[in-house]
């Protein structure tokens, strides 16, 4: 069990704009090397590097998707340039800024990240591990 690459199996977020959200996440998550890992046509798309870790989907109960206050999803980027690209691509594809790329000393020494709201208002982040340029 020590060789499992993450403590997270997967995370799912709901969207009210499925087709647009898939275009958004195809572009944004490509900046950190994530690709589509699984798809349920017209319902859900899962992204990851090795397995489906991050799902974007229509709510299964048929109700409108909502966002949770205080919740956000952070993705590891390979370097600071990828954090910048993540931010730029997200904003260019309809996301809105919640913090341009930069150091965030309040989160720890060397913490470098950027924050964006996606098309449905979910807060997403890209960051690099401390010490990665």
PDB file of C-alpha atoms in Angstrom:
ATOM      1  CA  UNK A   1       0.000   0.000   0.000  1.00  0.00           C
ATOM      2  CA  UNK A   2       2.962   2.357   0.380  1.00  0.00           C
ATOM      3  CA  UNK A   3       3.266   2.740  -3.402  1.00  0.00           C
ATOM      4  CA  UNK A   4      -0.177   4.358  -3.867  1.00  0.00           C
ATOM      5  CA  UNK A   5       0.522   7.786  -5.446  1.00  0.00           C
ATOM      6  CA  UNK A   6      -2.149   9.748  -3.556  1.00  0.00           C
ATOM      7  CA  UNK A   7      -4.448   9.660  -0.556  1.00  0.00           C
ATOM      8  CA  UNK A   8      -7.298  10.714  -2.839  1.00  0.00           C
ATOM      9  CA  UNK A   9      -9.085   8.198  -5.051  1.00  0.00           C
ATOM     10  CA  UNK A  10     -11.133  10.832  -6.839  1.00  0.00           C
ATOM     11  CA  UNK A  11     -13.095  14.053  -6.458  1.00  0.00           C
ATOM     12  CA  UNK A  12     -16.264  14.897  -8.373  1.00  0.00           C
ATOM     13  CA  UNK A  13     -17.707  18.331  -9.026  1.00  0.00           C
ATOM     14  CA  UNK A  14     -21.074  19.137 -10.509  1.00  0.00           C
ATOM     15  CA  UNK A  15     -21.624  21.457 -13.424  1.00  0.00           C
ATOM     16  CA  UNK A  16     -24.637  23.173 -14.935  1.00  0.00           C
ATOM     17  CA  UNK A  17     -22.690  23.836 -18.137  1.00  0.00           C
ATOM     18  CA  UNK A  18     -21.392  20.360 -18.966  1.00  0.00           C
ATOM     19  CA  UNK A  19     -20.265  20.889 -22.575  1.00  0.00           C
ATOM     20  CA  UNK A  20     -18.575  24.200 -21.752  1.00  0.00           C
ATOM     21  CA  UNK A  21     -17.030  22.805 -18.558  1.00  0.00           C
ATOM     22  CA  UNK A  22     -15.458  19.902 -20.456  1.00  0.00           C
ATOM     23  CA  UNK A  23     -13.887  22.314 -22.962  1.00  0.00           C
ATOM     24  CA  UNK A  24     -12.645  24.453 -20.038  1.00  0.00           C
ATOM     25  CA  UNK A  25     -11.106  21.519 -18.136  1.00  0.00           C
ATOM     26  CA  UNK A  26      -9.655  19.908 -21.284  1.00  0.00           C
ATOM     27  CA  UNK A  27      -7.645  23.097 -21.791  1.00  0.00           C
ATOM     28  CA  UNK A  28      -6.845  23.961 -18.182  1.00  0.00           C
ATOM     29  CA  UNK A  29      -5.831  20.519 -16.938  1.00  0.00           C
ATOM     30  CA  UNK A  30      -3.647  19.907 -19.996  1.00  0.00           C
ATOM     31  CA  UNK A  31      -1.337  22.617 -18.591  1.00  0.00           C
ATOM     32  CA  UNK A  32      -0.407  20.296 -15.717  1.00  0.00           C
ATOM     33  CA  UNK A  33      -0.206  17.124 -17.801  1.00  0.00           C
ATOM     34  CA  UNK A  34      -3.648  15.706 -16.987  1.00  0.00           C
ATOM     35  CA  UNK A  35      -5.745  14.043 -19.682  1.00  0.00           C
ATOM     36  CA  UNK A  36      -9.162  12.468 -19.987  1.00  0.00           C
ATOM     37  CA  UNK A  37      -8.997   9.097 -18.275  1.00  0.00           C
ATOM     38  CA  UNK A  38     -12.649   8.073 -18.518  1.00  0.00           C
ATOM     39  CA  UNK A  39     -15.842   9.402 -20.046  1.00  0.00           C
ATOM     40  CA  UNK A  40     -19.554   8.757 -19.733  1.00  0.00           C
ATOM     41  CA  UNK A  41     -20.772  10.622 -22.852  1.00  0.00           C
ATOM     42  CA  UNK A  42     -22.894  13.652 -22.055  1.00  0.00           C
ATOM     43  CA  UNK A  43     -22.767  12.943 -18.311  1.00  0.00           C
ATOM     44  CA  UNK A  44     -19.220  12.904 -16.915  1.00  0.00           C
ATOM     45  CA  UNK A  45     -15.537  13.231 -17.824  1.00  0.00           C
ATOM     46  CA  UNK A  46     -12.719  12.179 -15.505  1.00  0.00           C
ATOM     47  CA  UNK A  47      -9.193  13.608 -15.669  1.00  0.00           C
ATOM     48  CA  UNK A  48      -5.888  12.474 -14.241  1.00  0.00           C
ATOM     49  CA  UNK A  49      -2.358  11.406 -15.053  1.00  0.00           C
ATOM     50  CA  UNK A  50      -2.454   7.745 -14.051  1.00  0.00           C
ATOM     51  CA  UNK A  51      -6.117   7.201 -13.193  1.00  0.00           C
ATOM     52  CA  UNK A  52      -9.401   9.179 -13.086  1.00  0.00           C
ATOM     53  CA  UNK A  53      -8.867  11.515 -10.137  1.00  0.00           C
ATOM     54  CA  UNK A  54     -10.991  14.578 -10.945  1.00  0.00           C
ATOM     55  CA  UNK A  55     -14.509  14.184 -12.336  1.00  0.00           C
ATOM     56  CA  UNK A  56     -16.650  16.905 -13.913  1.00  0.00           C
ATOM     57  CA  UNK A  57     -20.243  15.796 -14.214  1.00  0.00           C
ATOM     58  CA  UNK A  58     -23.901  16.618 -14.330  1.00  0.00           C
ATOM     59  CA  UNK A  59     -25.427  16.053 -10.883  1.00  0.00           C
ATOM     60  CA  UNK A  60     -26.738  12.499 -10.738  1.00  0.00           C
ATOM     61  CA  UNK A  61     -29.892  13.547  -8.885  1.00  0.00           C
ATOM     62  CA  UNK A  62     -30.918  15.873 -11.718  1.00  0.00           C
ATOM     63  CA  UNK A  63     -30.849  18.940  -9.468  1.00  0.00           C
ATOM     64  CA  UNK A  64     -28.768  22.040 -10.315  1.00  0.00           C
ATOM     65  CA  UNK A  65     -25.100  21.876  -9.349  1.00  0.00           C
ATOM     66  CA  UNK A  66     -24.013  24.181  -6.532  1.00  0.00           C
ATOM     67  CA  UNK A  67     -20.621  25.155  -5.133  1.00  0.00           C
ATOM     68  CA  UNK A  68     -19.530  24.908  -1.525  1.00  0.00           C
ATOM     69  CA  UNK A  69     -18.256  27.991   0.263  1.00  0.00           C
ATOM     70  CA  UNK A  70     -14.698  27.385   1.419  1.00  0.00           C
ATOM     71  CA  UNK A  71     -14.105  24.376  -0.815  1.00  0.00           C
ATOM     72  CA  UNK A  72     -11.424  24.425  -3.460  1.00  0.00           C
ATOM     73  CA  UNK A  73      -9.467  21.927  -5.514  1.00  0.00           C
ATOM     74  CA  UNK A  74      -5.693  22.200  -5.796  1.00  0.00           C
ATOM     75  CA  UNK A  75      -3.737  20.555  -8.599  1.00  0.00           C
ATOM     76  CA  UNK A  76       0.016  19.954  -8.489  1.00  0.00           C
ATOM     77  CA  UNK A  77       1.902  21.579 -11.335  1.00  0.00           C
ATOM     78  CA  UNK A  78       5.393  20.473 -12.384  1.00  0.00           C
ATOM     79  CA  UNK A  79       6.856  23.979 -12.161  1.00  0.00           C
ATOM     80  CA  UNK A  80       6.007  27.675 -11.775  1.00  0.00           C
ATOM     81  CA  UNK A  81       5.709  28.143 -15.535  1.00  0.00           C
ATOM     82  CA  UNK A  82       2.918  25.543 -15.552  1.00  0.00           C
ATOM     83  CA  UNK A  83       1.157  27.422 -12.717  1.00  0.00           C
ATOM     84  CA  UNK A  84       1.265  30.558 -14.871  1.00  0.00           C
ATOM     85  CA  UNK A  85      -0.033  28.643 -17.904  1.00  0.00           C
ATOM     86  CA  UNK A  86      -2.818  27.042 -15.809  1.00  0.00           C
ATOM     87  CA  UNK A  87      -3.909  30.510 -14.666  1.00  0.00           C
ATOM     88  CA  UNK A  88      -3.676  32.105 -18.130  1.00  0.00           C
ATOM     89  CA  UNK A  89      -5.543  29.267 -19.876  1.00  0.00           C
ATOM     90  CA  UNK A  90      -8.259  29.219 -17.208  1.00  0.00           C
ATOM     91  CA  UNK A  91      -8.903  32.961 -17.473  1.00  0.00           C
ATOM     92  CA  UNK A  92      -8.738  32.853 -21.275  1.00  0.00           C
ATOM     93  CA  UNK A  93     -11.352  30.083 -21.283  1.00  0.00           C
ATOM     94  CA  UNK A  94     -13.893  31.901 -19.114  1.00  0.00           C
ATOM     95  CA  UNK A  95     -12.587  31.409 -15.591  1.00  0.00           C
ATOM     96  CA  UNK A  96     -12.172  34.371 -13.266  1.00  0.00           C
ATOM     97  CA  UNK A  97      -9.140  35.228 -11.173  1.00  0.00           C
ATOM     98  CA  UNK A  98      -9.046  34.709  -7.432  1.00  0.00           C
ATOM     99  CA  UNK A  99      -5.307  35.241  -7.121  1.00  0.00           C
ATOM    100  CA  UNK A 100      -2.629  35.589  -9.773  1.00  0.00           C
ATOM    101  CA  UNK A 101       0.399  33.274  -9.692  1.00  0.00           C
ATOM    102  CA  UNK A 102       2.796  34.079  -6.898  1.00  0.00           C
ATOM    103  CA  UNK A 103       4.304  33.143  -3.578  1.00  0.00           C
ATOM    104  CA  UNK A 104       1.852  32.532  -0.749  1.00  0.00           C
ATOM    105  CA  UNK A 105       3.990  32.658   2.422  1.00  0.00           C
ATOM    106  CA  UNK A 106       0.861  32.368   4.572  1.00  0.00           C
ATOM    107  CA  UNK A 107       0.585  28.739   3.346  1.00  0.00           C
ATOM    108  CA  UNK A 108       4.216  27.900   3.998  1.00  0.00           C
ATOM    109  CA  UNK A 109       7.706  28.806   2.921  1.00  0.00           C
ATOM    110  CA  UNK A 110       8.110  28.563  -0.847  1.00  0.00           C
ATOM    111  CA  UNK A 111       4.392  27.946  -1.519  1.00  0.00           C
ATOM    112  CA  UNK A 112       3.688  29.157  -5.063  1.00  0.00           C
ATOM    113  CA  UNK A 113       0.213  28.990  -6.557  1.00  0.00           C
ATOM    114  CA  UNK A 114      -2.602  30.615  -8.507  1.00  0.00           C
ATOM    115  CA  UNK A 115      -6.358  30.584  -7.891  1.00  0.00           C
ATOM    116  CA  UNK A 116      -9.250  30.717 -10.366  1.00  0.00           C
ATOM    117  CA  UNK A 117     -13.013  30.246 -10.292  1.00  0.00           C
ATOM    118  CA  UNK A 118     -14.243  27.883 -13.024  1.00  0.00           C
ATOM    119  CA  UNK A 119     -17.378  28.416 -15.139  1.00  0.00           C
ATOM    120  CA  UNK A 120     -19.671  27.195 -12.339  1.00  0.00           C
ATOM    121  CA  UNK A 121     -17.875  29.079  -9.563  1.00  0.00           C
ATOM    122  CA  UNK A 122     -15.742  26.217  -8.201  1.00  0.00           C
ATOM    123  CA  UNK A 123     -12.441  27.512  -6.854  1.00  0.00           C
ATOM    124  CA  UNK A 124      -9.475  25.721  -8.443  1.00  0.00           C
ATOM    125  CA  UNK A 125      -5.779  26.145  -7.824  1.00  0.00           C
ATOM    126  CA  UNK A 126      -2.489  25.091  -9.331  1.00  0.00           C
ATOM    127  CA  UNK A 127       0.612  25.034  -7.144  1.00  0.00           C
ATOM    128  CA  UNK A 128       4.070  23.555  -7.033  1.00  0.00           C
ATOM    129  CA  UNK A 129       5.765  21.833  -4.154  1.00  0.00           C
ATOM    130  CA  UNK A 130       8.055  24.130  -2.151  1.00  0.00           C
ATOM    131  CA  UNK A 131      11.480  24.412  -3.704  1.00  0.00           C
ATOM    132  CA  UNK A 132      10.257  23.779  -7.267  1.00  0.00           C
ATOM    133  CA  UNK A 133      10.902  26.622  -9.654  1.00  0.00           C
TER     134      UNK A 133
END
